PDB file of C-alpha atoms in Angstrom:
ATOM      1  CA  UNK A  26     147.512  -1.364  89.002  1.00  0.00           C
ATOM      2  CA  UNK A  27     151.582  -1.125  88.583  1.00  0.00           C
ATOM      3  CA  UNK A  28     150.671   1.379  85.884  1.00  0.00           C
ATOM      4  CA  UNK A  29     148.608   3.583  88.307  1.00  0.00           C
ATOM      5  CA  UNK A  30     151.230   3.383  90.752  1.00  0.00           C
ATOM      6  CA  UNK A  31     154.069   4.643  87.630  1.00  0.00           C
ATOM      7  CA  UNK A  32     151.498   7.367  86.782  1.00  0.00           C
ATOM      8  CA  UNK A  33     151.257   8.360  90.441  1.00  0.00           C
ATOM      9  CA  UNK A  34     155.045   8.358  91.039  1.00  0.00           C
ATOM     10  CA  UNK A  35     155.679  10.635  88.026  1.00  0.00           C
ATOM     11  CA  UNK A  36     153.039  13.138  88.491  1.00  0.00           C
ATOM     12  CA  UNK A  37     154.302  12.999  92.248  1.00  0.00           C
ATOM     13  CA  UNK A  38     158.347  14.112  90.959  1.00  0.00           C
ATOM     14  CA  UNK A  39     157.071  16.602  88.580  1.00  0.00           C
ATOM     15  CA  UNK A  40     155.137  18.439  91.447  1.00  0.00           C
ATOM     16  CA  UNK A  41     158.203  17.959  93.948  1.00  0.00           C
ATOM     17  CA  UNK A  42     160.556  18.927  91.168  1.00  0.00           C
ATOM     18  CA  UNK A  43     158.761  22.309  90.528  1.00  0.00           C
ATOM     19  CA  UNK A  44     158.998  23.333  94.173  1.00  0.00           C
ATOM     20  CA  UNK A  45     161.182  25.437  94.466  1.00  0.00           C
ATOM     21  CA  UNK A  46     162.220  27.996  97.523  1.00  0.00           C
ATOM     22  CA  UNK A  47     159.970  30.940  96.598  1.00  0.00           C
ATOM     23  CA  UNK A  48     161.615  32.863  99.807  1.00  0.00           C
ATOM     24  CA  UNK A  49     165.032  32.581  98.869  1.00  0.00           C
ATOM     25  CA  UNK A  50     167.026  34.716 101.418  1.00  0.00           C
ATOM     26  CA  UNK A  51     167.342  38.155 100.190  1.00  0.00           C
ATOM     27  CA  UNK A  52     164.499  37.874  97.475  1.00  0.00           C
ATOM     28  CA  UNK A  53     162.421  39.959  99.470  1.00  0.00           C
ATOM     29  CA  UNK A  54     161.417  43.526  97.984  1.00  0.00           C
ATOM     30  CA  UNK A  55     163.714  42.316  94.702  1.00  0.00           C
ATOM     31  CA  UNK A  56     166.925  42.306  96.567  1.00  0.00           C
ATOM     32  CA  UNK A  57     168.795  38.704  95.017  1.00  0.00           C
ATOM     33  CA  UNK A  58     171.595  37.103  97.129  1.00  0.00           C
ATOM     34  CA  UNK A  59     173.753  38.897  93.981  1.00  0.00           C
ATOM     35  CA  UNK A  60     172.735  42.658  94.810  1.00  0.00           C
ATOM     36  CA  UNK A  61     173.690  43.162  99.109  1.00  0.00           C
ATOM     37  CA  UNK A  62     176.043  45.380  99.734  1.00  0.00           C
ATOM     38  CA  UNK A  63     178.355  44.614 102.272  1.00  0.00           C
ATOM     39  CA  UNK A  64     179.073  47.094 105.143  1.00  0.00           C
ATOM     40  CA  UNK A  65     180.049  44.768 108.071  1.00  0.00           C
ATOM     41  CA  UNK A  66     183.386  46.445 108.323  1.00  0.00           C
ATOM     42  CA  UNK A  67     183.281  48.283 111.926  1.00  0.00           C
ATOM     43  CA  UNK A  68     184.737  51.252 109.490  1.00  0.00           C
ATOM     44  CA  UNK A  69     182.122  50.917 106.581  1.00  0.00           C
ATOM     45  CA  UNK A  70     179.443  53.563 105.651  1.00  0.00           C
ATOM     46  CA  UNK A  71     175.905  52.185 106.540  1.00  0.00           C
ATOM     47  CA  UNK A  72     173.963  54.937 105.240  1.00  0.00           C
ATOM     48  CA  UNK A  73     170.723  54.451 103.098  1.00  0.00           C
ATOM     49  CA  UNK A  74     170.220  57.554 101.210  1.00  0.00           C
ATOM     50  CA  UNK A  75     166.812  58.409 100.223  1.00  0.00           C
ATOM     51  CA  UNK A  76     164.960  60.794  97.360  1.00  0.00           C
ATOM     52  CA  UNK A  77     168.088  61.970  95.603  1.00  0.00           C
ATOM     53  CA  UNK A  78     170.910  61.953  98.622  1.00  0.00           C
ATOM     54  CA  UNK A  79     173.293  59.646  99.134  1.00  0.00           C
ATOM     55  CA  UNK A  80     173.774  58.544  95.416  1.00  0.00           C
ATOM     56  CA  UNK A  81     170.001  57.799  94.964  1.00  0.00           C
ATOM     57  CA  UNK A  82     167.255  58.543  92.739  1.00  0.00           C
ATOM     58  CA  UNK A  83     164.362  61.009  93.827  1.00  0.00           C
ATOM     59  CA  UNK A  84     162.490  57.748  94.536  1.00  0.00           C
ATOM     60  CA  UNK A  85     165.181  54.707  95.132  1.00  0.00           C
ATOM     61  CA  UNK A  86     167.454  53.825  97.880  1.00  0.00           C
ATOM     62  CA  UNK A  87     170.612  53.347  97.887  1.00  0.00           C
ATOM     63  CA  UNK A  88     172.239  50.877  98.532  1.00  0.00           C
ATOM     64  CA  UNK A  89     168.732  49.385  98.284  1.00  0.00           C
ATOM     65  CA  UNK A  90     170.039  46.367  99.732  1.00  0.00           C
ATOM     66  CA  UNK A  91     172.493  46.278 102.180  1.00  0.00           C
ATOM     67  CA  UNK A  92     174.518  43.385 104.723  1.00  0.00           C
ATOM     68  CA  UNK A  93     175.425  44.290 108.414  1.00  0.00           C
ATOM     69  CA  UNK A  94     176.409  42.661 111.380  1.00  0.00           C
ATOM     70  CA  UNK A  95     174.530  42.603 114.269  1.00  0.00           C
ATOM     71  CA  UNK A  96     174.752  45.239 116.637  1.00  0.00           C
ATOM     72  CA  UNK A  97     175.478  47.582 113.809  1.00  0.00           C
ATOM     73  CA  UNK A  98     173.076  50.618 112.823  1.00  0.00           C
ATOM     74  CA  UNK A  99     172.097  51.841 109.372  1.00  0.00           C
ATOM     75  CA  UNK A 100     171.115  55.665 108.918  1.00  0.00           C
ATOM     76  CA  UNK A 101     167.895  56.313 106.195  1.00  0.00           C
ATOM     77  CA  UNK A 102     169.174  59.869 105.323  1.00  0.00           C
ATOM     78  CA  UNK A 103     167.008  62.248 102.771  1.00  0.00           C
ATOM     79  CA  UNK A 104     169.809  64.719 102.854  1.00  0.00           C
ATOM     80  CA  UNK A 105     169.075  68.201 102.880  1.00  0.00           C
ATOM     81  CA  UNK A 106     166.227  68.333 100.843  1.00  0.00           C
ATOM     82  CA  UNK A 107     163.700  64.968 101.446  1.00  0.00           C
ATOM     83  CA  UNK A 108     161.965  64.211 104.764  1.00  0.00           C
ATOM     84  CA  UNK A 109     159.909  61.250 106.330  1.00  0.00           C
ATOM     85  CA  UNK A 110     156.983  63.207 105.026  1.00  0.00           C
ATOM     86  CA  UNK A 111     157.660  63.376 100.947  1.00  0.00           C
ATOM     87  CA  UNK A 112     158.834  59.461 101.650  1.00  0.00           C
ATOM     88  CA  UNK A 113     157.415  57.827 104.667  1.00  0.00           C
ATOM     89  CA  UNK A 114     159.351  55.043 105.813  1.00  0.00           C
ATOM     90  CA  UNK A 115     157.842  51.720 106.864  1.00  0.00           C
ATOM     91  CA  UNK A 116     159.088  48.375 108.009  1.00  0.00           C
ATOM     92  CA  UNK A 117     158.133  45.575 105.806  1.00  0.00           C
ATOM     93  CA  UNK A 118     157.453  44.528 101.847  1.00  0.00           C
ATOM     94  CA  UNK A 119     155.610  45.736  99.241  1.00  0.00           C
ATOM     95  CA  UNK A 120     153.315  42.489  98.550  1.00  0.00           C
ATOM     96  CA  UNK A 121     153.387  40.977 101.950  1.00  0.00           C
ATOM     97  CA  UNK A 122     153.690  43.542 104.959  1.00  0.00           C
ATOM     98  CA  UNK A 123     155.082  40.352 107.307  1.00  0.00           C
ATOM     99  CA  UNK A 124     157.783  39.429 104.855  1.00  0.00           C
ATOM    100  CA  UNK A 125     161.324  38.622 106.289  1.00  0.00           C
ATOM    101  CA  UNK A 126     162.364  38.431 110.555  1.00  0.00           C
ATOM    102  CA  UNK A 127     159.887  39.043 113.222  1.00  0.00           C
ATOM    103  CA  UNK A 128     160.766  42.343 115.518  1.00  0.00           C
ATOM    104  CA  UNK A 129     161.828  44.332 112.760  1.00  0.00           C
ATOM    105  CA  UNK A 130     163.644  47.396 114.350  1.00  0.00           C
ATOM    106  CA  UNK A 131     162.694  49.377 111.398  1.00  0.00           C
ATOM    107  CA  UNK A 132     159.860  52.122 112.528  1.00  0.00           C
ATOM    108  CA  UNK A 133     157.018  53.707 110.436  1.00  0.00           C
ATOM    109  CA  UNK A 134     157.921  57.254 109.959  1.00  0.00           C
ATOM    110  CA  UNK A 135     155.915  59.985 108.349  1.00  0.00           C
ATOM    111  CA  UNK A 136     157.182  63.273 110.077  1.00  0.00           C
ATOM    112  CA  UNK A 137     157.569  65.820 107.657  1.00  0.00           C
ATOM    113  CA  UNK A 138     160.363  67.855 109.553  1.00  0.00           C
ATOM    114  CA  UNK A 139     162.687  64.725 110.123  1.00  0.00           C
ATOM    115  CA  UNK A 140     164.918  63.975 107.236  1.00  0.00           C
ATOM    116  CA  UNK A 141     167.364  61.371 109.110  1.00  0.00           C
ATOM    117  CA  UNK A 142     166.849  58.100 111.339  1.00  0.00           C
ATOM    118  CA  UNK A 143     169.313  56.410 112.571  1.00  0.00           C
ATOM    119  CA  UNK A 144     168.456  52.567 113.673  1.00  0.00           C
ATOM    120  CA  UNK A 145     170.078  49.832 115.323  1.00  0.00           C
ATOM    121  CA  UNK A 146     170.040  45.821 114.214  1.00  0.00           C
ATOM    122  CA  UNK A 147     170.035  44.096 117.659  1.00  0.00           C
ATOM    123  CA  UNK A 148     170.306  40.660 116.074  1.00  0.00           C
ATOM    124  CA  UNK A 149     170.565  38.796 113.234  1.00  0.00           C
ATOM    125  CA  UNK A 150     168.019  38.027 110.338  1.00  0.00           C
ATOM    126  CA  UNK A 151     166.227  39.465 107.094  1.00  0.00           C
ATOM    127  CA  UNK A 152     164.797  42.939 107.491  1.00  0.00           C
ATOM    128  CA  UNK A 153     162.723  44.589 104.486  1.00  0.00           C
ATOM    129  CA  UNK A 154     161.505  48.169 104.263  1.00  0.00           C
ATOM    130  CA  UNK A 155     159.379  50.432 101.815  1.00  0.00           C
ATOM    131  CA  UNK A 156     158.308  54.336 100.900  1.00  0.00           C
ATOM    132  CA  UNK A 157     154.713  53.981 101.832  1.00  0.00           C
ATOM    133  CA  UNK A 158     153.451  56.548  98.786  1.00  0.00           C
ATOM    134  CA  UNK A 159     156.477  55.093  96.129  1.00  0.00           C
ATOM    135  CA  UNK A 160     156.979  51.001  96.661  1.00  0.00           C
ATOM    136  CA  UNK A 161     155.062  50.412  93.468  1.00  0.00           C
ATOM    137  CA  UNK A 162     157.949  52.012  91.430  1.00  0.00           C
ATOM    138  CA  UNK A 163     160.943  50.405  93.926  1.00  0.00           C
ATOM    139  CA  UNK A 164     160.853  52.474  95.978  1.00  0.00           C
ATOM    140  CA  UNK A 165     161.744  49.375  98.482  1.00  0.00           C
ATOM    141  CA  UNK A 166     165.060  47.751 100.006  1.00  0.00           C
ATOM    142  CA  UNK A 167     166.373  45.534 102.678  1.00  0.00           C
ATOM    143  CA  UNK A 168     168.700  45.176 105.718  1.00  0.00           C
ATOM    144  CA  UNK A 169     170.189  41.490 105.962  1.00  0.00           C
ATOM    145  CA  UNK A 170     172.028  41.606 109.522  1.00  0.00           C
ATOM    146  CA  UNK A 171     174.629  38.483 110.199  1.00  0.00           C
TER     147      UNK A 171
END
């Protein structure tokens, strides 16, 4: 009986030690904690470029992972050449559409005439977003609100 109990303790110890958190804050859409750009300062630029605008490449957002304060806004901008028709913006994560904090203020945009949108984040949380057409190539990101 003692041998079985010892074996059970060993098995349980092994199982619990391998149980990490897959949902470390910031790991959504490949945004690890060290990748977040702090834009919480009052005068900080809070523009996320896409489609070649504001430092992005054609199929990336720049910056992809951004931290802001509650009540601040972020502008998604395709500059003069890219629109939400080519790069449809959508809330969520590539493999988990419901990832992040409930009530994501980012709305789905597919309008080919629209190049820019400003989104206000009223409360703290983790709000992932993707380009529906190019998420599988890494066109994803997260707005983390403190």
